[in-house]
Short mmCIF file of C-alpha atoms in Angstrom, two decimals:
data_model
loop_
_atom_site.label_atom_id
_atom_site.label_comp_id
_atom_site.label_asym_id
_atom_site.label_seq_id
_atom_site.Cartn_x
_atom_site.Cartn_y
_atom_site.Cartn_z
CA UNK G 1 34.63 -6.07 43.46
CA UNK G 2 37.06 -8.60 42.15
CA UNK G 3 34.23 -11.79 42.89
CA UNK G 4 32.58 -10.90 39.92
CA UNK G 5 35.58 -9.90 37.73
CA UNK G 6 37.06 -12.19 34.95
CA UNK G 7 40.91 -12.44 35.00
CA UNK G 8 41.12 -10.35 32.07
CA UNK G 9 39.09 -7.13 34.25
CA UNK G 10 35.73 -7.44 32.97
CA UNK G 11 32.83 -6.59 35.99
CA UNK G 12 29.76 -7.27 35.74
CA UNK G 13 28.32 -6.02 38.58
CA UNK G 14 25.05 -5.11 37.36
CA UNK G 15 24.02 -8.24 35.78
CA UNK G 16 24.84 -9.96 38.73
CA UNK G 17 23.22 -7.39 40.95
CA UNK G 18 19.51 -7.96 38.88
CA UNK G 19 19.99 -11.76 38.90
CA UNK G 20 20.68 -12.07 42.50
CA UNK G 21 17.65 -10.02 43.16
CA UNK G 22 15.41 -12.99 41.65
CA UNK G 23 16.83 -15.04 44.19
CA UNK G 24 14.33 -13.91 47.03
CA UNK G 25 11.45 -14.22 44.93
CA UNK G 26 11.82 -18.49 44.88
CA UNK G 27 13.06 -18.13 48.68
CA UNK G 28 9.48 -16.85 49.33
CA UNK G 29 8.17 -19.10 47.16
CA UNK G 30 9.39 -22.13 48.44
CA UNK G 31 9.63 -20.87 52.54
CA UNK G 32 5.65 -20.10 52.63
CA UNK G 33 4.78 -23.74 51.52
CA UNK G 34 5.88 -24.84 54.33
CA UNK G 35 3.03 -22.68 56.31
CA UNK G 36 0.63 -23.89 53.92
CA UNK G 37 1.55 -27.38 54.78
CA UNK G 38 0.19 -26.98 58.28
CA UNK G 39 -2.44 -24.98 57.33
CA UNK G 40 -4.38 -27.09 55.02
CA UNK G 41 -3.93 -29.91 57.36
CA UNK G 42 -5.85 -27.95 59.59
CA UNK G 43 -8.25 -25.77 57.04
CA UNK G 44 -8.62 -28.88 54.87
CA UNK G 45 -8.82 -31.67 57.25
CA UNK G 46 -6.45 -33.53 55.21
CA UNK G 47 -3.51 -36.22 56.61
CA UNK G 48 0.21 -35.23 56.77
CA UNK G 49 0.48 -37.75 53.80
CA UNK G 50 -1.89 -35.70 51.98
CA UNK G 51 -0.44 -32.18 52.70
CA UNK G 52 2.69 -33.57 51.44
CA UNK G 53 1.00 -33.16 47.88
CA UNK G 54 1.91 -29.25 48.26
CA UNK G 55 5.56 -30.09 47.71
CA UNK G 56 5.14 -32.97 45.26
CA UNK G 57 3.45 -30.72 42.68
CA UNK G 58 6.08 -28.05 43.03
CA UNK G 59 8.90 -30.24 43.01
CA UNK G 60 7.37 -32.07 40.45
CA UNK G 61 7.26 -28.91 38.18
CA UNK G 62 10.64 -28.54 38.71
CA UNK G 63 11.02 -32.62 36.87
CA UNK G 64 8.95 -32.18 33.89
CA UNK G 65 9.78 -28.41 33.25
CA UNK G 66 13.66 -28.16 34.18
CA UNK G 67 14.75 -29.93 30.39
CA UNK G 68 11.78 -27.60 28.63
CA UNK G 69 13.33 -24.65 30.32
CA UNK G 70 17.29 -26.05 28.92
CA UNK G 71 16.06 -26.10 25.68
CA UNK G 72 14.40 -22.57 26.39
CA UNK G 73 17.58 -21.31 27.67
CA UNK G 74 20.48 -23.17 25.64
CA UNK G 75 18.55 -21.75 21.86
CA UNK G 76 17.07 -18.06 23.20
CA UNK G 77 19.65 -17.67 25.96
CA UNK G 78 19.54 -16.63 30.00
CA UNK G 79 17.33 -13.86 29.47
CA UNK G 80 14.38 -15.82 28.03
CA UNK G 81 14.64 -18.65 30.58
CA UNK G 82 14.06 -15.39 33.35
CA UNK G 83 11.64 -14.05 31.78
CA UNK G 84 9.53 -17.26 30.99
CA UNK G 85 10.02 -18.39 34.61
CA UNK G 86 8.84 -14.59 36.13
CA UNK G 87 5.50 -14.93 33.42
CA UNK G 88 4.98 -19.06 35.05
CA UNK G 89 5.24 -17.67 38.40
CA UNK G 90 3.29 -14.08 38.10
CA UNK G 91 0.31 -16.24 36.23
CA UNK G 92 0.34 -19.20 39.22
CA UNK G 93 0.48 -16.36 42.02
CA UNK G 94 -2.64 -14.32 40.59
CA UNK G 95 -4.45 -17.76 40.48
CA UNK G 96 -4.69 -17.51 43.96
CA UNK G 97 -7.21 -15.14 44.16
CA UNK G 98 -10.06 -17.14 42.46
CA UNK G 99 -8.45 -20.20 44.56
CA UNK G 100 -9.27 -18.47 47.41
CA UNK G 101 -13.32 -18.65 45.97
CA UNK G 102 -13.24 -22.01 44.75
CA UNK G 103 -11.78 -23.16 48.26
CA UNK G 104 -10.56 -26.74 46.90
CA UNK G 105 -7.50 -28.65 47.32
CA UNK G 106 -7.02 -29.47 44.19
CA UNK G 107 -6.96 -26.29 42.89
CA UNK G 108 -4.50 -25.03 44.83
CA UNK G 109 -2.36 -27.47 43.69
CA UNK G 110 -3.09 -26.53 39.96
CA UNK G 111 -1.65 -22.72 41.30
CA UNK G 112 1.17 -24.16 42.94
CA UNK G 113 2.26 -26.71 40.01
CA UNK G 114 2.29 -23.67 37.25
CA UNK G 115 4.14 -21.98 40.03
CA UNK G 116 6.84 -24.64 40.18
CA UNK G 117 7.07 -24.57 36.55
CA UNK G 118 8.48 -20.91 36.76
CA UNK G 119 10.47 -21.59 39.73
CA UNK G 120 12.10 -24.03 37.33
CA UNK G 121 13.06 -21.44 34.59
CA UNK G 122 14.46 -18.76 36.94
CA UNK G 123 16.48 -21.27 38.62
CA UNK G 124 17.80 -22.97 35.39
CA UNK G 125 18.57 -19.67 34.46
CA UNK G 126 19.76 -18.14 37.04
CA UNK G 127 22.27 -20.65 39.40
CA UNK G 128 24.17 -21.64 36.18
CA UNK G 129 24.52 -17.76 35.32
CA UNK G 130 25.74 -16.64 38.62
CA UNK G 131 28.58 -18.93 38.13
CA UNK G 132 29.48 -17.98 34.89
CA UNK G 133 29.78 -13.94 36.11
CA UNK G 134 33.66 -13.75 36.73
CA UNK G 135 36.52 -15.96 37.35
CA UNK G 136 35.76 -19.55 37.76
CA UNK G 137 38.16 -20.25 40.60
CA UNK G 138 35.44 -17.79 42.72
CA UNK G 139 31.97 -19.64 41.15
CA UNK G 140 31.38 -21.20 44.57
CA UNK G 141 31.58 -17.77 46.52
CA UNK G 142 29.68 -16.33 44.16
CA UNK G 143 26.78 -18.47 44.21
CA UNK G 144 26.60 -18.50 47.70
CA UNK G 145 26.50 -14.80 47.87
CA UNK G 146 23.81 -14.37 45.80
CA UNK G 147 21.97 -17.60 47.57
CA UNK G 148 21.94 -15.15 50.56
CA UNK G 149 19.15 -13.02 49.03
CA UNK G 150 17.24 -16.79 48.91
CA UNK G 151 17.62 -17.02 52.33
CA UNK G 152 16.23 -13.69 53.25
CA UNK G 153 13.04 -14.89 51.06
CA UNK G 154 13.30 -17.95 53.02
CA UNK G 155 12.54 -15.81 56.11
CA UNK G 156 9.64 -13.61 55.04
CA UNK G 157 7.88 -16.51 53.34
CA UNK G 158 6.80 -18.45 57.18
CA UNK G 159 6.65 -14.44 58.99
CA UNK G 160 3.70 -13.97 56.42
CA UNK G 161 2.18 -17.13 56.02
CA UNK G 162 1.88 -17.84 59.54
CA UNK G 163 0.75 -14.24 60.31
CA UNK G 164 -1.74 -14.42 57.93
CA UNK G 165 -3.13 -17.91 58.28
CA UNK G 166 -2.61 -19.02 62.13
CA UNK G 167 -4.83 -17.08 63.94
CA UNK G 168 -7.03 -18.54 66.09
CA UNK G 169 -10.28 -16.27 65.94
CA UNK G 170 -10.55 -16.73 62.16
CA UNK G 171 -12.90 -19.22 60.34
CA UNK G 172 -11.18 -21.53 57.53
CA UNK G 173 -13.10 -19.66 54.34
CA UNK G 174 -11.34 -16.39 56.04
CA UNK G 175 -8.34 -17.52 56.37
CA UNK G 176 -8.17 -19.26 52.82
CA UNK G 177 -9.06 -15.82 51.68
CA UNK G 178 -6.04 -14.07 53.34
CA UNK G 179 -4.00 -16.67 52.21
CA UNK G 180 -4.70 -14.82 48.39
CA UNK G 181 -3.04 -11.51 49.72
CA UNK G 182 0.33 -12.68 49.50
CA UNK G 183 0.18 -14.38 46.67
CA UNK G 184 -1.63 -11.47 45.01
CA UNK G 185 0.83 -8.92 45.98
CA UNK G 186 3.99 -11.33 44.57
CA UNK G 187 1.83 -11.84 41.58
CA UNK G 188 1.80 -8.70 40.86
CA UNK G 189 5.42 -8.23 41.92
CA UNK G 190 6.79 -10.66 39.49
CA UNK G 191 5.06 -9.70 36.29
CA UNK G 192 6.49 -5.82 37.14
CA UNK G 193 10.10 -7.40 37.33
CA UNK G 194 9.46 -9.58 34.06
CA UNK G 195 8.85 -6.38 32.58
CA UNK G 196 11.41 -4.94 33.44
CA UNK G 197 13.93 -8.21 32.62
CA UNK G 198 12.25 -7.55 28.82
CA UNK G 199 13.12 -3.75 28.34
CA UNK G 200 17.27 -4.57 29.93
CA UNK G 201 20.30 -5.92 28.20
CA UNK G 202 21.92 -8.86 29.72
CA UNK G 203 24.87 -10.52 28.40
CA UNK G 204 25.11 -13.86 27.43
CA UNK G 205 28.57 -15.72 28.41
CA UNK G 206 29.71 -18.66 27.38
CA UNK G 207 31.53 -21.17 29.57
CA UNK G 208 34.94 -21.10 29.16
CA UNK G 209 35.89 -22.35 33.04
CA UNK G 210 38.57 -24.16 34.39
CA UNK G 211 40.25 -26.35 37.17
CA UNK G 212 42.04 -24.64 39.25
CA UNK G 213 44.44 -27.49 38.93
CA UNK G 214 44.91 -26.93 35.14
CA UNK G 215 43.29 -28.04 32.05
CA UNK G 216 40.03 -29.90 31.57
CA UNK G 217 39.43 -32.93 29.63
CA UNK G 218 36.72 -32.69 26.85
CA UNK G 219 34.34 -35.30 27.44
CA UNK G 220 32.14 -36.38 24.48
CA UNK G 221 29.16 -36.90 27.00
CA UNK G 222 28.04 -35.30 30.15
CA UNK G 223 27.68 -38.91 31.76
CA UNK G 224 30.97 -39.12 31.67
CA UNK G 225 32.16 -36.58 34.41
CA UNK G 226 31.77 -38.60 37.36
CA UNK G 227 31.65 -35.49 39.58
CA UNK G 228 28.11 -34.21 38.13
CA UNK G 229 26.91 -37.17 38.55
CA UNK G 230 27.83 -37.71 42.00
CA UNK G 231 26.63 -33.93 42.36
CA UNK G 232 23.40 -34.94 40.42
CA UNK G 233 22.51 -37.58 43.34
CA UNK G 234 23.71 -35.45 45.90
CA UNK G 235 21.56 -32.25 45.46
CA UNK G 236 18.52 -35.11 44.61
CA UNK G 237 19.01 -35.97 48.03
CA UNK G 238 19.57 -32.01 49.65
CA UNK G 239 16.46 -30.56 48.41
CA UNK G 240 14.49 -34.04 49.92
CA UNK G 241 16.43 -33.38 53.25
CA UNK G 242 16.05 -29.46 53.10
CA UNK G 243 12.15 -30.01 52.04
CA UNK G 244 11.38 -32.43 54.47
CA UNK G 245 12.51 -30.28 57.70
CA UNK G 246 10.83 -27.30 56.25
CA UNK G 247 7.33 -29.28 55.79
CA UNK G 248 7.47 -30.51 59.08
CA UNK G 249 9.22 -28.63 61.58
CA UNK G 250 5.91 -26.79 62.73
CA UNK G 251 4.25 -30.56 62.97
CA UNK G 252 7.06 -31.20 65.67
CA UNK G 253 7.90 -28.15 66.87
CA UNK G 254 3.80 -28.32 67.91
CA UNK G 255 3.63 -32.19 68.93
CA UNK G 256 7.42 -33.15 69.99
CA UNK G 257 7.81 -29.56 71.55
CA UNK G 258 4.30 -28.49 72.89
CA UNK G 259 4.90 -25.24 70.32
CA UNK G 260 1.88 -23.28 69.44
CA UNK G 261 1.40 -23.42 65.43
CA UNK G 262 1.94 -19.51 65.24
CA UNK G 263 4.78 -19.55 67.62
CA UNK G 264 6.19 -22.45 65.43
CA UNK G 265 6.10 -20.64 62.01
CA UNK G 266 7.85 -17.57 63.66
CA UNK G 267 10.90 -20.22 64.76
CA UNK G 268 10.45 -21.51 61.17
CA UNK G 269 10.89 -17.86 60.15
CA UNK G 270 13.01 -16.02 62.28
CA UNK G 271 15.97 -18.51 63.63
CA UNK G 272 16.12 -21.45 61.66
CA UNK G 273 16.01 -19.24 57.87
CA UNK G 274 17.65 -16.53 59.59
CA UNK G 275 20.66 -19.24 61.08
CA UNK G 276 20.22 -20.44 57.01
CA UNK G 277 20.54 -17.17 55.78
CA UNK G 278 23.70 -16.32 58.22
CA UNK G 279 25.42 -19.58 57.07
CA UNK G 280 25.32 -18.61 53.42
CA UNK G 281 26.65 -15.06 54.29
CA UNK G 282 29.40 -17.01 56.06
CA UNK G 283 29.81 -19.81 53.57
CA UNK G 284 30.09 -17.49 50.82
CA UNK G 285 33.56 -15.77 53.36
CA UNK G 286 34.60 -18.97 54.61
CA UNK G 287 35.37 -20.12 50.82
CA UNK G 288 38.00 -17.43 50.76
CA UNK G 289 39.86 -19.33 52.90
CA UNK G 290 38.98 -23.06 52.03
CA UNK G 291 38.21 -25.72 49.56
CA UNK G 292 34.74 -25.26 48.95
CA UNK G 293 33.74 -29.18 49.06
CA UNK G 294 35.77 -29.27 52.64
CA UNK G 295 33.12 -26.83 53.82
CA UNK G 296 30.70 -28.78 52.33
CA UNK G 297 31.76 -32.24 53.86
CA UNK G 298 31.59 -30.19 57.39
CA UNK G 299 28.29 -29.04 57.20
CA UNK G 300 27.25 -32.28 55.99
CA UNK G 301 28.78 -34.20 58.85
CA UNK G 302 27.41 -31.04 61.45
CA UNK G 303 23.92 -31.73 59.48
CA UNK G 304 24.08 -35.66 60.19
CA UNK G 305 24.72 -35.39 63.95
CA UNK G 306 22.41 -33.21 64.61
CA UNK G 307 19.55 -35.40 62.96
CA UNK G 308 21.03 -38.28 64.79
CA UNK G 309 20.54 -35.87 68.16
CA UNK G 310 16.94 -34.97 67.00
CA UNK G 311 16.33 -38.77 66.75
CA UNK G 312 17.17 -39.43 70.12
CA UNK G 313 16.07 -36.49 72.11
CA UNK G 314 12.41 -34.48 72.12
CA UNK G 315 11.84 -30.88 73.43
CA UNK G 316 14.26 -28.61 73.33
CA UNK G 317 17.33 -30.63 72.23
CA UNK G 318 15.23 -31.66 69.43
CA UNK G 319 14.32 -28.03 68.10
CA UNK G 320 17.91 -27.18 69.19
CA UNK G 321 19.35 -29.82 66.88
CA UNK G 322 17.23 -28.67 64.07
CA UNK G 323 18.19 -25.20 64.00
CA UNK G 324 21.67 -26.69 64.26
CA UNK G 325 20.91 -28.53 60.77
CA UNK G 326 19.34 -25.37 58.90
CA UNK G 327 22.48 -23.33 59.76
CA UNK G 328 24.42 -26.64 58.36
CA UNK G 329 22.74 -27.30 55.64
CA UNK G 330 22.63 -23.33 54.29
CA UNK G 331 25.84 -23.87 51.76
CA UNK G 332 24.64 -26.87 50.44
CA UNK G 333 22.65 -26.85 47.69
CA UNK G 334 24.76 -23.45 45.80
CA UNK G 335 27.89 -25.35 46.40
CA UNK G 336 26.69 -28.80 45.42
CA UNK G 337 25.14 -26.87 42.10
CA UNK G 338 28.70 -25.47 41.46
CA UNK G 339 31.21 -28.37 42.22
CA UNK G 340 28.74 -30.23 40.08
CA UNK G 341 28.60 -28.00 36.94
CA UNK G 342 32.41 -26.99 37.40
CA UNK G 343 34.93 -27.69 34.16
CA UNK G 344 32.04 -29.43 32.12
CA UNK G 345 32.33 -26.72 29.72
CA UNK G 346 30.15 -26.57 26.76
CA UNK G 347 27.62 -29.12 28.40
CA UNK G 348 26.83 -26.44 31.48
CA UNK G 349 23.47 -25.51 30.24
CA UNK G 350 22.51 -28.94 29.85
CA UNK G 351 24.05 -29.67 32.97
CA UNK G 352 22.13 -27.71 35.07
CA UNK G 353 18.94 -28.32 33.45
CA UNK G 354 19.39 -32.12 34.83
CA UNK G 355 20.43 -30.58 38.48
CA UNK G 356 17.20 -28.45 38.42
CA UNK G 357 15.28 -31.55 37.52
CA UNK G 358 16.66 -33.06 40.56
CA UNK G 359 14.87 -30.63 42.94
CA UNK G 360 12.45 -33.01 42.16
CA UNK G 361 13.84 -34.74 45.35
CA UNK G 362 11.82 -32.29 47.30
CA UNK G 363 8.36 -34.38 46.18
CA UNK G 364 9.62 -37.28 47.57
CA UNK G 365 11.20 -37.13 51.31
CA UNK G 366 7.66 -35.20 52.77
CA UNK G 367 5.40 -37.73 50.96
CA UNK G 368 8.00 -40.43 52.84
CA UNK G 369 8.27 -38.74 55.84
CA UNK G 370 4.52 -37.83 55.79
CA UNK G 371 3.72 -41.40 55.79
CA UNK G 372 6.11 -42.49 58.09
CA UNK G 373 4.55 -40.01 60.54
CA UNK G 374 1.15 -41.14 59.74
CA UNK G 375 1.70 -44.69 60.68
CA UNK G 376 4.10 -44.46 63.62
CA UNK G 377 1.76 -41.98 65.11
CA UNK G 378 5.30 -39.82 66.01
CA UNK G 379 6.54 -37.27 63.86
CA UNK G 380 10.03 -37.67 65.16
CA UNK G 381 10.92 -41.46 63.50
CA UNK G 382 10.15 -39.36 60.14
CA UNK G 383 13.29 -37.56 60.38
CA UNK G 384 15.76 -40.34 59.80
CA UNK G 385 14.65 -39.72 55.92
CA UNK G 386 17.01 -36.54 56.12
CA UNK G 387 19.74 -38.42 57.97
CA UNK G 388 20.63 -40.48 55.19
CA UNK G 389 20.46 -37.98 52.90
CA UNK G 390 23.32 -35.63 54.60
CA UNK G 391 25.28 -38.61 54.99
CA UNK G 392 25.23 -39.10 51.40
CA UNK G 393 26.24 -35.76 50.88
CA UNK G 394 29.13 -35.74 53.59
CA UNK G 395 30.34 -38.43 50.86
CA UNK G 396 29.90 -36.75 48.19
CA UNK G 397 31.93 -33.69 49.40
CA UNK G 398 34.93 -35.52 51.13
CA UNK G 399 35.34 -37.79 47.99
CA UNK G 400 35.45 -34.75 45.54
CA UNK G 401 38.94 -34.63 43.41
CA UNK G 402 39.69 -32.16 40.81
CA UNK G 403 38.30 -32.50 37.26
CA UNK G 404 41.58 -34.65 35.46
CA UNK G 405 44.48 -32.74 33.41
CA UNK G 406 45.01 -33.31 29.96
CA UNK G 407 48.04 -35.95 30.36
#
């Protein structure tokens, strides 16, 4: 399989087969918070504002833990930063079965936050590694292959949640308590896989990439490569965008669409991560045949008209126009990541320790968009918060140039 070849014939197929596979386990992650959003509104009698703190603490494990996790991963190397981030997650998971005793808020949040924090390893770990697995010229393919296996946790996560915690003849304490299965049986999961992780060899490879368009300039400071930070903004403003439509598309799909809640989170799960997980599939082919930031720019313009379309319809153009913008957005944030981190050379671990921090984006756009919902009264004026994050991004993608040549 020549994508994850190096020019000289060197495969390594089987590290990138077990690092893909962790790719699911932060799709679920991340895909079944968006069930619990609706569910503790309802369980928990708490505002929209308020259940927007489920994605703050997350996200915000992702800001204080991504530079930890660098450090983790630039001295001990990939493997430790996986196997730290599987131990973060497996311990946060299992917490959910005396959560689902204790019944409070805020202890759920503790779960999720320790959660986040080993989100944040495995994905420090694991994007920058992907891209590092073969020829550089192929890093945005390669990542968006192995994103695919995200989206397919993407589209179990809302399947379980919502057929665990929607249903209607169930009291709130039993509910809460199914809500511990999944997390139990990921919990468990995880800590199997970090064992696993501990007792294989993976290689560790340093960066040696390239422009395609010839040799890189050394830089003496990341700061300096005006793509990453571009990139750095840019995927700040993704994960917001991406976060904030997965929060609350069962809060419109139930008041702007007259969608049952249960009826919502199977939409959530089946067509709008399924369209996601289909558009990475297709991203990852369609980058065979173009510039990987042209494909971006499209989806980011395809993203922003659909959010304009959402804005000024209800119903079913509304839902319409949303799964237009999941399918959109599905190439995003792997090829953002990669056109970011691409021909920085020996600052890539670094690098992507500060684009991991930036998923901290995804704290910010549902409190916003929570609030905006709140005092409108109308969940639909919320959504111009994505808008202007994919047209950011539509910049971002159609001003990319080439990392400079040595003159």
């Amino acid at each position: 399989m020549s994508l994850i070849k190096t020019k000289d014939g060197k495969s390594y197929l089987l590290p990138f087969i077990l690092i893909t596979s962790l790719f699911f386990l932060w799709g679920f992650a991340h895909s079944i918070l968006d069930v619990l959003n609706k569910h503790f509104q309802d369980s928990l009698s708490i505002s929209k504002t308020g259940s927007a703190l489920i994605q703050a603490v997350v996200y915000g494990g992702y800001f204080l833990m991504a530079i930890p996790a660098g450090k983790i991963i630039s001295r001990y190397g990939y493997k430790a930063g996986v196997i730290t981030g599987l131990l973060l997650y497996g311990i946060g998971a299992l917490l959910f079965i005396p959560g689902a005793h204790i019944l409070t808020f805020e202890f759920f949040l503790l779960c999720l936050f320790i959660i986040g924090c080993g989100l944040t390893c495995l994905e420090t770990a694991a994007n920058p590694y992907v891209t590092v697995l073969g020829d550089p010229q192929s890093a945005e393919q390669r990542i968006n292959l192995s994103q695919s296996l995200n989206g397919l946790g993407w589209i179990v996560g809302p399947l379980v949640g919502g057929l665990l915690l929607f249903d209607d003849s169930e009291t709130s304490s039993a509910s809460s308590a199914a809500l511990s299965i999944p997390y139990a049986i990921i919990g468990v999961l995880v800590l199997i896989i970090a064992f696993i992780f501990s007792r294989i060899h993976l290689p560790e490879i340093a960066d040696t990439s390239t422009e395609t368009s010839g040799t890189i300039v050394e830089k003496k400071s990341l700061w300096q490569y005006k793509h990453f930070v571009f990139g750095l903004i840019s995927l700040f403003l993704y994960v917001a965008a991406q976060t904030g439509l997965n929060s609350f598309f069962i809060n419109y799909a139930t008041e702007n669409a007259s969608i049952s809640p249960s009826t919502a989170a199977l939409l959530l799960g089946f067509v709008c991560m399924g369209l996601f997980m289909l558009g990475r599939m297709g991203g990852s082919w369609a980058m065979s045949k173009m510039r990987p930031q042209l494909l971006l720019g499209i989806c980011g313009v395809g993203a922003t008209f659909s959010m304009l379309l959402l804005l000024f319809s209800s119903g079913v153009i509304g839902i319409s126009a949303l799964f237009v913008c999941y399918f959109c957005e599905s190439i995003m944030f792997p090829t953002i990541f990669s056109l970011s981190i691409r021909g920085v050379g020996r600052f890539t671990k670094q690098a992507s320790s500060y684009l991991i921090m930036s998923i901290v984006g995804g704290a910010v756009a549902p409190v916003l968009m929570g609030y905006i919902a709140d005092t409108t009264g109308d969940m639909q004026p919320a959504f111009i918060v994505p808008l202007l994050c994919y047209i950011v991004i539509s910049v971002f993608a159609f001003s990319y140039r080439s990392v400079p040549k040595v003159a």
